[in-house]
CSV table of C-alpha atoms and ligand atoms in Angstrom, one decimal:
chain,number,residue,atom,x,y,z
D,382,UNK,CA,74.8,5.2,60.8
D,383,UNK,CA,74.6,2.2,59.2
D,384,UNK,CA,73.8,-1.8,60.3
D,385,UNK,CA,76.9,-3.9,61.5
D,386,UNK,CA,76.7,-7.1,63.1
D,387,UNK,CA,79.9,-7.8,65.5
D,388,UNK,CA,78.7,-11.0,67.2
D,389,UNK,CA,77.1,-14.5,66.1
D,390,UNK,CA,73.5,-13.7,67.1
D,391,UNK,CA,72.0,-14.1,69.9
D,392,UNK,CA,75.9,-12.5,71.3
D,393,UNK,CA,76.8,-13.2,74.8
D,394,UNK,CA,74.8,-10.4,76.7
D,395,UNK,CA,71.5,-11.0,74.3
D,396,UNK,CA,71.4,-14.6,75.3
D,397,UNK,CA,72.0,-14.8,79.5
D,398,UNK,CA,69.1,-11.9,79.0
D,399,UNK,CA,66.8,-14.4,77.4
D,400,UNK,CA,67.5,-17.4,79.1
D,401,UNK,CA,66.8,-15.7,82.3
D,402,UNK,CA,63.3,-14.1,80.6
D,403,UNK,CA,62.6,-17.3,79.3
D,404,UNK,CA,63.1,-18.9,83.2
D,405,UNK,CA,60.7,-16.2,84.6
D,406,UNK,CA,58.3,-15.0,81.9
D,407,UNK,CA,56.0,-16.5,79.6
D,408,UNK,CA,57.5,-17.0,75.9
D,409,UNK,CA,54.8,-15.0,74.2
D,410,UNK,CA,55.3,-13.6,70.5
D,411,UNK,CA,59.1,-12.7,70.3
D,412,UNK,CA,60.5,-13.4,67.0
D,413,UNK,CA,64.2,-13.0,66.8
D,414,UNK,CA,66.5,-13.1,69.9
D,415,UNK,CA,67.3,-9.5,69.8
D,416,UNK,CA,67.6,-7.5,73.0
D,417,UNK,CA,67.4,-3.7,72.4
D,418,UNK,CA,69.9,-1.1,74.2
D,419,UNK,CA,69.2,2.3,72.2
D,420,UNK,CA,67.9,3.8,68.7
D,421,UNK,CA,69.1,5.9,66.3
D,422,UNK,CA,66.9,7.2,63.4
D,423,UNK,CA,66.5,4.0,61.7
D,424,UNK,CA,69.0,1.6,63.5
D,425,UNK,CA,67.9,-0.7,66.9
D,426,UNK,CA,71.0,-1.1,68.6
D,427,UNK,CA,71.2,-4.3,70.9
D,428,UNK,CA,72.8,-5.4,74.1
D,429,UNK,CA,76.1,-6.7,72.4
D,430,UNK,CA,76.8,-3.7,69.7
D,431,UNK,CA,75.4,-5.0,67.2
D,432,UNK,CA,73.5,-2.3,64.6
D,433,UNK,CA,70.7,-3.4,63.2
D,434,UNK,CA,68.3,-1.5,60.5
D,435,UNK,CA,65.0,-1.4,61.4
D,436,UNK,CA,61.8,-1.9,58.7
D,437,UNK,CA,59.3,-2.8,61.5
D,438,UNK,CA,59.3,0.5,63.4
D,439,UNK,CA,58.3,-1.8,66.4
D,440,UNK,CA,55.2,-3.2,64.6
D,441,UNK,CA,54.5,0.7,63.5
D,442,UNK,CA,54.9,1.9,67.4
D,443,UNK,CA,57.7,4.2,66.5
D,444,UNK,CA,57.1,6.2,63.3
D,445,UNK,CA,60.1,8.5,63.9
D,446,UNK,CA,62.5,6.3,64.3
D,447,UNK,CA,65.1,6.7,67.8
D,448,UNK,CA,66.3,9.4,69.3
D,449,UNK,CA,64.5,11.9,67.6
D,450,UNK,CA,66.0,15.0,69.1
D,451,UNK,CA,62.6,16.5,70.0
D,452,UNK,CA,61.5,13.4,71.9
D,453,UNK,CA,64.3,13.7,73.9
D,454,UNK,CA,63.6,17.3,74.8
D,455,UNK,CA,60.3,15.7,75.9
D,456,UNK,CA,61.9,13.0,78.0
D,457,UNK,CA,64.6,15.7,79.8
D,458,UNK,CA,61.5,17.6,80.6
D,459,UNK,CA,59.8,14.8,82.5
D,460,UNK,CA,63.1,14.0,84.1
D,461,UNK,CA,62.5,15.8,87.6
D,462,UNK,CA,58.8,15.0,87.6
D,463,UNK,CA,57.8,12.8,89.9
D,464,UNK,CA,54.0,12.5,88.5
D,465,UNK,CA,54.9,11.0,85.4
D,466,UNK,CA,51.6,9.0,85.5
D,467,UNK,CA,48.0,9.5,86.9
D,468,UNK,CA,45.3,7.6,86.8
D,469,UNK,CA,44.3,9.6,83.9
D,470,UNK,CA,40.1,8.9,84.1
D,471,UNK,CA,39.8,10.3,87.6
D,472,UNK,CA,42.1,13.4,87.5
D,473,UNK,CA,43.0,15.8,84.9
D,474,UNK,CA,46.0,16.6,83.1
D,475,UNK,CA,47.5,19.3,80.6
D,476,UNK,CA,48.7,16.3,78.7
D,477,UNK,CA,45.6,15.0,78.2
D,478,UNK,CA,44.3,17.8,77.0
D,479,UNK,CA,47.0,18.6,74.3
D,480,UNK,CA,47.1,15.3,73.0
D,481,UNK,CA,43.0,15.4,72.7
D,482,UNK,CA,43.2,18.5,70.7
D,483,UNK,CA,46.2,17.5,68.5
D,484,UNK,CA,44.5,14.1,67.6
D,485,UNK,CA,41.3,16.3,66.8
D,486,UNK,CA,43.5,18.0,64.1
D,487,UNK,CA,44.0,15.0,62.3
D,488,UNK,CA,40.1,13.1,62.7
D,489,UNK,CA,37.0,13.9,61.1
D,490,UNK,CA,35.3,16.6,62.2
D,491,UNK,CA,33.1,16.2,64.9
D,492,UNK,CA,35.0,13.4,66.6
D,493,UNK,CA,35.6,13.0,70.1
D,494,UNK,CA,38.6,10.5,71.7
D,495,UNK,CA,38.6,8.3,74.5
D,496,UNK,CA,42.2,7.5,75.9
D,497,UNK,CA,42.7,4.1,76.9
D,498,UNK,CA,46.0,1.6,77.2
D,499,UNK,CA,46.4,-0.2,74.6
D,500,UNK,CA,45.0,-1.0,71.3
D,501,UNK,CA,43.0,-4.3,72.0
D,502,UNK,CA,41.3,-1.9,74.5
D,503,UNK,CA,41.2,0.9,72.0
D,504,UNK,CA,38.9,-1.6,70.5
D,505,UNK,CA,37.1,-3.0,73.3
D,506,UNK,CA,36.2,0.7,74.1
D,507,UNK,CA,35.3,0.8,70.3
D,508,UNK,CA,32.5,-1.9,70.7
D,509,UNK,CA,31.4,-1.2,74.0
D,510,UNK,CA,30.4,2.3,72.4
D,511,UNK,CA,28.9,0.9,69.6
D,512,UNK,CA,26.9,-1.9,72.1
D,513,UNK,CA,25.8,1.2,74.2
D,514,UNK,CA,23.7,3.0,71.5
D,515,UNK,CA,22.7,-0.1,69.7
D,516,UNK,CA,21.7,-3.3,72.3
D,517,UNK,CA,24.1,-6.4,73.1
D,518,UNK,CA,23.9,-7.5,68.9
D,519,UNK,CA,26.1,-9.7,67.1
D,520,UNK,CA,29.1,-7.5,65.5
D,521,UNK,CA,30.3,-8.3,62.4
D,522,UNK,CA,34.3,-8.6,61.4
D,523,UNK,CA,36.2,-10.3,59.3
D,524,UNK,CA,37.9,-13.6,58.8
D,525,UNK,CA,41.5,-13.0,59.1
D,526,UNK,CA,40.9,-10.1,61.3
D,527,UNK,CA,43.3,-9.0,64.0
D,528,UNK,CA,41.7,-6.7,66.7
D,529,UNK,CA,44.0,-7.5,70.4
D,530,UNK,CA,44.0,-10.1,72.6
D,531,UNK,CA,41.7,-9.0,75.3
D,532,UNK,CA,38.3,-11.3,75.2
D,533,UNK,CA,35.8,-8.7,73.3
D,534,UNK,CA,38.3,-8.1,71.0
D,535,UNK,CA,39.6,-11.4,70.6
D,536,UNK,CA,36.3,-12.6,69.3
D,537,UNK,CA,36.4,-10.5,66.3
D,538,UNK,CA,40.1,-11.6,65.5
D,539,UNK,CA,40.4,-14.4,63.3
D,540,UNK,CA,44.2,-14.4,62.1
D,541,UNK,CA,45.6,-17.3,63.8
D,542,UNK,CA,44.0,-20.7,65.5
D,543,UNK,CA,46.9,-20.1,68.3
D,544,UNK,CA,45.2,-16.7,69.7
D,545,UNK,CA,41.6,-18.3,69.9
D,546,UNK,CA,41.7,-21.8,71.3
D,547,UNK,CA,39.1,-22.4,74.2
D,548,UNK,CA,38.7,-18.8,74.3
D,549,UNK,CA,34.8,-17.8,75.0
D,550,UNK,CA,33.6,-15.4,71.7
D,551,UNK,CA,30.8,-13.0,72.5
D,552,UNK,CA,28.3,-13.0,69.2
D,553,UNK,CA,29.7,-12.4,66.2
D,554,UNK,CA,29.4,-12.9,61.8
D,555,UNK,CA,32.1,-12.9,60.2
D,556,UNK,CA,32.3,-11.6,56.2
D,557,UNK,CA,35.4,-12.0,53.8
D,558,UNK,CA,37.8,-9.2,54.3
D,559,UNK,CA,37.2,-8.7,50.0
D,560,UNK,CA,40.8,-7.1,48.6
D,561,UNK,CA,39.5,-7.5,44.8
D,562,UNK,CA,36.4,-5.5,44.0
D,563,UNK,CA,35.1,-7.8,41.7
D,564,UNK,CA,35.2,-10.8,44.6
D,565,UNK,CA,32.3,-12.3,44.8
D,566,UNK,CA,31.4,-12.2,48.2
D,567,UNK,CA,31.8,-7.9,48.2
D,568,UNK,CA,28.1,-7.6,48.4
D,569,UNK,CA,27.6,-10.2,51.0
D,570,UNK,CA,27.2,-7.4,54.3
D,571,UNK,CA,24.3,-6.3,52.8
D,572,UNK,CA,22.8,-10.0,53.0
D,573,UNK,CA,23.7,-10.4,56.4
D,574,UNK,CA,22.5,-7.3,57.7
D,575,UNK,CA,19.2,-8.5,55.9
D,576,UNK,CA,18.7,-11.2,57.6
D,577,UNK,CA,20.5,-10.3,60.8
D,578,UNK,CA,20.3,-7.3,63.5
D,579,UNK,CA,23.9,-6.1,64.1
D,580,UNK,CA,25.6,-4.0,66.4
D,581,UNK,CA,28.4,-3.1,64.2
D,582,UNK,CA,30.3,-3.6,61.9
D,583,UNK,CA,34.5,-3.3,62.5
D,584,UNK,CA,37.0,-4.1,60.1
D,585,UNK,CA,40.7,-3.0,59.3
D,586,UNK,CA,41.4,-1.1,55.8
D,587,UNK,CA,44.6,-3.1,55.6
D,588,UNK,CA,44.8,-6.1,57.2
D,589,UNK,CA,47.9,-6.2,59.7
D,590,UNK,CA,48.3,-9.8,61.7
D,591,UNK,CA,46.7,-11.3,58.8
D,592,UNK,CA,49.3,-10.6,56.2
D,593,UNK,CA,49.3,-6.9,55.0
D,594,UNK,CA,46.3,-7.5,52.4
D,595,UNK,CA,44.8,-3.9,51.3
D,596,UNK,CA,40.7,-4.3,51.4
D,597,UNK,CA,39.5,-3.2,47.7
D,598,UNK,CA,38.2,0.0,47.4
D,599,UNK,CA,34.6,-1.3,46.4
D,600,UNK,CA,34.7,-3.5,49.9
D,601,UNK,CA,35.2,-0.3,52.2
D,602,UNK,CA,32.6,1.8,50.3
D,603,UNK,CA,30.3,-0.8,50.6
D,604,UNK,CA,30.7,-1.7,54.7
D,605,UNK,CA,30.1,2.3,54.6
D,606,UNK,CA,27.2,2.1,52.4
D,607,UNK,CA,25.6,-0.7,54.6
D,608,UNK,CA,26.5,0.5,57.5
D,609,UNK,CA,24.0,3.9,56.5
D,610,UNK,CA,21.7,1.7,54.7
D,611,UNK,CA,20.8,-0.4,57.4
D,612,UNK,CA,21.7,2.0,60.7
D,613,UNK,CA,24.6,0.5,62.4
D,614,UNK,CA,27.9,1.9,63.2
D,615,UNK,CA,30.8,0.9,61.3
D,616,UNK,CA,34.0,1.0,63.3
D,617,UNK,CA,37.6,1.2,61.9
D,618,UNK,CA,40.5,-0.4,63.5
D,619,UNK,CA,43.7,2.1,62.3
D,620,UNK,CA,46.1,0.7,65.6
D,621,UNK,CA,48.6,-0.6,62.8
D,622,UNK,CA,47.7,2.0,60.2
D,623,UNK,CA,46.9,4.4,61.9
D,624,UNK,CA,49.0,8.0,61.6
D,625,UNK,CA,50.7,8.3,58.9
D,626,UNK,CA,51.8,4.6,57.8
D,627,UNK,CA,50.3,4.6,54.7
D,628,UNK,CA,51.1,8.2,53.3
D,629,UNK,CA,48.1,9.5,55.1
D,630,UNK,CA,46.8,10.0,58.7
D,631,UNK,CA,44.1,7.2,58.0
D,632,UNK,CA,44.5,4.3,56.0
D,633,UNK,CA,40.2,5.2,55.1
D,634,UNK,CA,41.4,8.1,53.6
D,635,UNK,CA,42.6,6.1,50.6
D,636,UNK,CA,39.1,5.1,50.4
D,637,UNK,CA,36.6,8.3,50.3
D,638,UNK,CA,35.1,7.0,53.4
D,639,UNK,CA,34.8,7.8,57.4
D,640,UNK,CA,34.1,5.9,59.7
D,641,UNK,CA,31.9,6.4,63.1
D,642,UNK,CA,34.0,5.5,65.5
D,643,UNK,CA,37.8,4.0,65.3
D,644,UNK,CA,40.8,2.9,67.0
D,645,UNK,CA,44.0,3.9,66.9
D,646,UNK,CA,47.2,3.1,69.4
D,647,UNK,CA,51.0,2.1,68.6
D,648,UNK,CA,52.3,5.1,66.9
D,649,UNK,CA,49.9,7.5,68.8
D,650,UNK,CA,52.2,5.9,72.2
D,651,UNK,CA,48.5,5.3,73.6
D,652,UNK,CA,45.0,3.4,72.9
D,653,UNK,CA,42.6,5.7,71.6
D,654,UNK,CA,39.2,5.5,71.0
D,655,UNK,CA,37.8,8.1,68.6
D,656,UNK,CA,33.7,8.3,67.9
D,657,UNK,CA,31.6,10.9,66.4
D,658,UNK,CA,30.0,12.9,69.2
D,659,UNK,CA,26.4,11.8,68.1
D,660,UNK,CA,27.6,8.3,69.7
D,661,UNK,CA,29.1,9.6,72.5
D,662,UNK,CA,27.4,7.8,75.9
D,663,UNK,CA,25.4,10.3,77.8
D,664,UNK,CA,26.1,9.1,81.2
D,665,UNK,CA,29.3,9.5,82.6
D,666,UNK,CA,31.6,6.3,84.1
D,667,UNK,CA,30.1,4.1,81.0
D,668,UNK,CA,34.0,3.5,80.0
D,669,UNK,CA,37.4,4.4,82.1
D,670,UNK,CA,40.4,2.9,83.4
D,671,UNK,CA,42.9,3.6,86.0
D,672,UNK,CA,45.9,4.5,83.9
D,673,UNK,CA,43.9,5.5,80.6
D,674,UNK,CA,44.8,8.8,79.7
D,675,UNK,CA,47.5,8.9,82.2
D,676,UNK,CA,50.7,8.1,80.9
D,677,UNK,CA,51.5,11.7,81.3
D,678,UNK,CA,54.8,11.5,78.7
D,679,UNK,CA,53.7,9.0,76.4
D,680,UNK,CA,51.1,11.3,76.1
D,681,UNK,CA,53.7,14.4,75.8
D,682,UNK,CA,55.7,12.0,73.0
D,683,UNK,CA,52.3,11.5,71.2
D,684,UNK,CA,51.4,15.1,70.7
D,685,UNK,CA,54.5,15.8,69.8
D,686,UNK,CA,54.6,13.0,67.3
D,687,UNK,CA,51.7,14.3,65.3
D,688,UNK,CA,53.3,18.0,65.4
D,689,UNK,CA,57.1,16.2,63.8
D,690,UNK,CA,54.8,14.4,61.5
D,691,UNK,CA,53.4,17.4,60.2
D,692,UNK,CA,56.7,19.0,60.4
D,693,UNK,CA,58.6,16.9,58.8
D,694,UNK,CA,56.4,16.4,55.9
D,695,UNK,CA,56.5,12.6,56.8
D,696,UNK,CA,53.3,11.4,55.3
D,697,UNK,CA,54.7,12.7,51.8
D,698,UNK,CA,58.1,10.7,53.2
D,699,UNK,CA,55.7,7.7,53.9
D,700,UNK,CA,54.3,7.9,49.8
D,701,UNK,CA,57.7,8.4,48.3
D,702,UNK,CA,59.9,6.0,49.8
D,703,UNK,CA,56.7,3.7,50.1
D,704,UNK,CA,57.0,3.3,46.1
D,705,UNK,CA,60.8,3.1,45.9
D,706,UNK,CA,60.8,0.2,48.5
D,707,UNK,CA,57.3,-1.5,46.3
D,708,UNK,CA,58.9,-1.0,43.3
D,709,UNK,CA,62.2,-2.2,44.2
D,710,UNK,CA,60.8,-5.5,46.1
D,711,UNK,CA,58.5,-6.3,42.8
D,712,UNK,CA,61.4,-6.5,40.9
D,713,UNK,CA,62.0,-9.8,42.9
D,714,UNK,CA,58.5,-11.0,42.9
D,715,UNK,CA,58.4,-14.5,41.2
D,716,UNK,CA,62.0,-15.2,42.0
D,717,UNK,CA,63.7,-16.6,45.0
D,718,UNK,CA,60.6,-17.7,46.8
D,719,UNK,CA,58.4,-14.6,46.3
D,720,UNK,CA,55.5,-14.9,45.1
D,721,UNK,CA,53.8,-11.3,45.5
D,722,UNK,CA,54.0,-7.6,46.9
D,723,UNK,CA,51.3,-5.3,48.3
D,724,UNK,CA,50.8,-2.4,50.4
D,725,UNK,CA,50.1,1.4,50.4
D,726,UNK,CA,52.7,4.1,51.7
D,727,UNK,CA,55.1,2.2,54.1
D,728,UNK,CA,53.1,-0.7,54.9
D,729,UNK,CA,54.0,-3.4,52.4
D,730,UNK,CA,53.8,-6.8,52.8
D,731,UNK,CA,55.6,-9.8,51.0
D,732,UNK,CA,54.8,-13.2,49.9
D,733,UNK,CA,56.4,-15.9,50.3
D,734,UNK,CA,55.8,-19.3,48.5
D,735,UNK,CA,55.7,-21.2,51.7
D,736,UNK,CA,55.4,-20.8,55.5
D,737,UNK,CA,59.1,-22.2,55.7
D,738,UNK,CA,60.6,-19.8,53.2
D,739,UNK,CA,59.3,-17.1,54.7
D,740,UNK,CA,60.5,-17.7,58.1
D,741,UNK,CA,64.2,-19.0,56.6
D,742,UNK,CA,64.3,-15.4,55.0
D,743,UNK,CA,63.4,-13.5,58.2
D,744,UNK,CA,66.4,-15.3,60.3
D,745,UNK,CA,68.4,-14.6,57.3
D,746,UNK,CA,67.7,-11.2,57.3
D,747,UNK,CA,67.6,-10.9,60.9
D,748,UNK,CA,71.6,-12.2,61.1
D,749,UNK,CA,72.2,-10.0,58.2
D,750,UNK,CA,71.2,-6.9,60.1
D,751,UNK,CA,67.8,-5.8,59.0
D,752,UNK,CA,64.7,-6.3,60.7
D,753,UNK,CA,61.5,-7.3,59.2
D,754,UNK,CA,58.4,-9.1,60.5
D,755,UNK,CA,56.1,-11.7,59.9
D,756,UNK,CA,52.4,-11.7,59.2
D,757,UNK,CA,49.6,-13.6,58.0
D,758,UNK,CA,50.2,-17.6,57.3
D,759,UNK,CA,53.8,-16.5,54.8
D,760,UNK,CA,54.0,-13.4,54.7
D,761,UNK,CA,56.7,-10.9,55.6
D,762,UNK,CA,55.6,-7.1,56.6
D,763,UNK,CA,57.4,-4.2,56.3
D,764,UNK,CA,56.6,-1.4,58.4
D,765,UNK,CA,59.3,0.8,58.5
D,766,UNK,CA,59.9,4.5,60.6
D,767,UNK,CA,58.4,7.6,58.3
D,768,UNK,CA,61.7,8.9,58.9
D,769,UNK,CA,63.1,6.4,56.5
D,770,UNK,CA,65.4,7.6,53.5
D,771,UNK,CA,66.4,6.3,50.2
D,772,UNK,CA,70.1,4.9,51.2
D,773,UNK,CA,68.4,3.1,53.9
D,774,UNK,CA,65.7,1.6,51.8
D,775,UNK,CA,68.6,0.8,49.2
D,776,UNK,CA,70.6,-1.0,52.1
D,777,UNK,CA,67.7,-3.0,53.2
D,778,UNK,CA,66.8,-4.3,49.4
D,779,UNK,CA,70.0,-4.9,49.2
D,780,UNK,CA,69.8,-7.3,52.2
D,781,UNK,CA,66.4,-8.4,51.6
D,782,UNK,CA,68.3,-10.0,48.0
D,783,UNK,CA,70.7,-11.6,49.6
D,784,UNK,CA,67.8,-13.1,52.1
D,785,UNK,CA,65.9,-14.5,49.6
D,786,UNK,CA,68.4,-15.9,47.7
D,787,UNK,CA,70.2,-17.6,51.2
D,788,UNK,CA,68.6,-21.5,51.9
V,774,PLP,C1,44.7,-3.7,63.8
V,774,PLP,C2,45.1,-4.0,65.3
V,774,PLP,N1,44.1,-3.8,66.2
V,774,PLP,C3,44.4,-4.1,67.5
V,774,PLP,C4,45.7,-4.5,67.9
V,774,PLP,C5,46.0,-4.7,69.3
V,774,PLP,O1,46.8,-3.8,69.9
V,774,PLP,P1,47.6,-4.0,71.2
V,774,PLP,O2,48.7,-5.1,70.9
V,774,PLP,O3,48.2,-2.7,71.5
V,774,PLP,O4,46.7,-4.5,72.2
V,774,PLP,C6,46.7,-4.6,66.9
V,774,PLP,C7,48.0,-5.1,67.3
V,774,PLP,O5,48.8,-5.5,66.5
V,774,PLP,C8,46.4,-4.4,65.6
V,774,PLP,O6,47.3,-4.5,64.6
């Protein structure tokens, strides 16, 4: 199945659908007026027909795509229970426990996880670890960051002025997230854990929010080699990258490194908060939450996700078509508006010369029939289902062309 558009856009039933959101709920970050029905493999179908191909994977949330035939299976199963969801902290579950071993499959050894609801609290539950062992200390993340919404977390993103405004920040230094490894500022941790106690240190390996820039290689083995020199944890926020994105499970494993304790969410269908077990908090009731851990099927669907990923040979998937799509974009670089392309696997951003252009392409490509989103102050991010093929990545350049070359 391929994209096909059959209405102007927002069509009829798209646009009474947002005008009575927009009456009753708070406008918050939607991009495009497109209001999903159903999913196919790669294509979001909305409330009016209309076919659209789909290079965000729902900001990375849905790495195989729609419909997948064994997430169905999951879904019939769960049809007749009527305990689809438990507060998850207070009482066990089989699904817990599956998806707890399967996620240990894929972490580095000696890891524990922590199942929480969302990212921002995969992070908050991140810190909150780290503050346990180490003493209410500043943290240290970097500018441009993007770590959730929720207050803790929000102090250590710095992407946009929008998500911060009058928004208490709990201590924290900030460093340049370095993506050249001769920057001049790669050695600069190591000063401020000098001169500063810390509590952490958290970063992304590729920047999501803030634009789809890849840290250098030198700038993640040094926050490692700090983080050992001078005894604090260092924590890696994988909620965008996470599972399988960028050819591998972890975006860290590009980088030789491991972390101590990390985040993960979207594609997993849950927060998560993994930690070595050396940092795991020896009382009990130090973190939980109601539902945490007890969306019984998202659960179900995230088990099974890691099993089709492994399957399906999807992280090779992720590498392959990764550099078809990067090659094919570069080929555009410096025309049209487009200034540069980055990325590992199938996380690839583009940029744009100027904040306008970039949104002028977007809408064109949205009305076009292929999705794509923004990030950072111009760029565009592609994040595509691992289930992605080459005649879909040629119809979506072919697109994207057309896009950039549309005023
Ligand atoms: C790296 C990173 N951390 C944390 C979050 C927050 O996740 P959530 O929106 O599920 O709270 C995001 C969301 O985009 C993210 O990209």
């Amino acid at each position: 199945m391929s994209h096909s558009i059959k209405t102007s856009l927002p069509g009829p039933n798209a646009s009474k659908i947002i005008n009575t959101m927009k009456a009753h709920t708070y406008d918050s970050t939607f991009v495009y007026p497109l209001v999903v029905k159903d999913g196919y493999g790669c294509i979001i179908e909305d409330v009016d027909g209309n076919k659209f191909l789909d290079f965000t994977s729902n900001v990375g949330s849905c790495p195989l795509g729609y419909s997948h035939p064994d997430i169905l299976q999951i879904l019939k199963q769960y049809s007749n229970c009527g305990m689809h969801k438990i507060a998850g902290q207070d009482f066990y579950s089989e699904e817990h426990v599956f998806l707890a071993q399967k996620i240990s499959t894929i972490l580095p050894e000696n890891f524990k996880t922590f199942f929480i609801n969302s990212g921002a609290e995969a992070v908050e539950n991140a810190i909150k670890i780290a503050y346990r062992k180490m003493g209410p200390l500043p943290g240290i993340s970097c500018k441009n960051a993007f770590h959730g919404r929720t207050l803790g977390a929000l102090t250590f993103t710095s992407s946009k002025p929008v998500q911060k405004f009058n928004f208490p920040e709990i201590p924290v230094l900030r460093i340049k997230f370095c993506t050249e490894d001769n920057d001049p500022e790669i050695e600069s941790t190591e000063k401020l854990l000098k001169e500063n106690k810390a509590a952490f240190i958290l970063s992304e390996v590729i920047q999501g929010e803030g634009g789809y820039s890849v840290a250098s290689k030198q700038f993640i083995k040094n926050l490692r080699k700090f983080a050992d020199k001078y005894g604090v944890p260092l924590i890696l926020d994988e909620v965008q990258s996470g599972l399988g994105h960028t050819g591998k499970w972890w975006a860290f494993e590009h980088y030789d490194v491991k972390p101590d304790i990390m985040s993960a969410a979207k594609a997993l269908q849950i927060g998560a908060t993994a930690f070595d077990k050396k940092l795991e908090p020896t009382e009990k009731g130090v973190i939980s939450s109601t539902w945490g851990g007890g969306a019984r099927i998202d659960m179900a669907v995230g088990a099974k996700t890691i099993d089709i990923i492994k399957q399906e040979r999807l992280l090779e998937n992720a590498t392959k078509m990764g550099q078809i799509l990067k090659s094919a974009i570069t080929e555009i670089v410096g025309k049209d508006g487009i200034t540069d392309v980055r990325g590992i696997g199938l996380m690839i951003g583009i940029e744009c010369e100027t904040k306008e252009k970039r949104d002028t392409v977007l809408n064109n490509l949205f009305k076009n029939g292929l999705l794509m989103l923004g990030a950072g102050q111009k760029s565009i991010r592609i994040i595509p289902p691992l289930i992605i093929n080459e005649e879909q990545i040629n119809e979506g350049i072919s697109i994207l062309h057309q896009a950039c070359r549309t005023q």
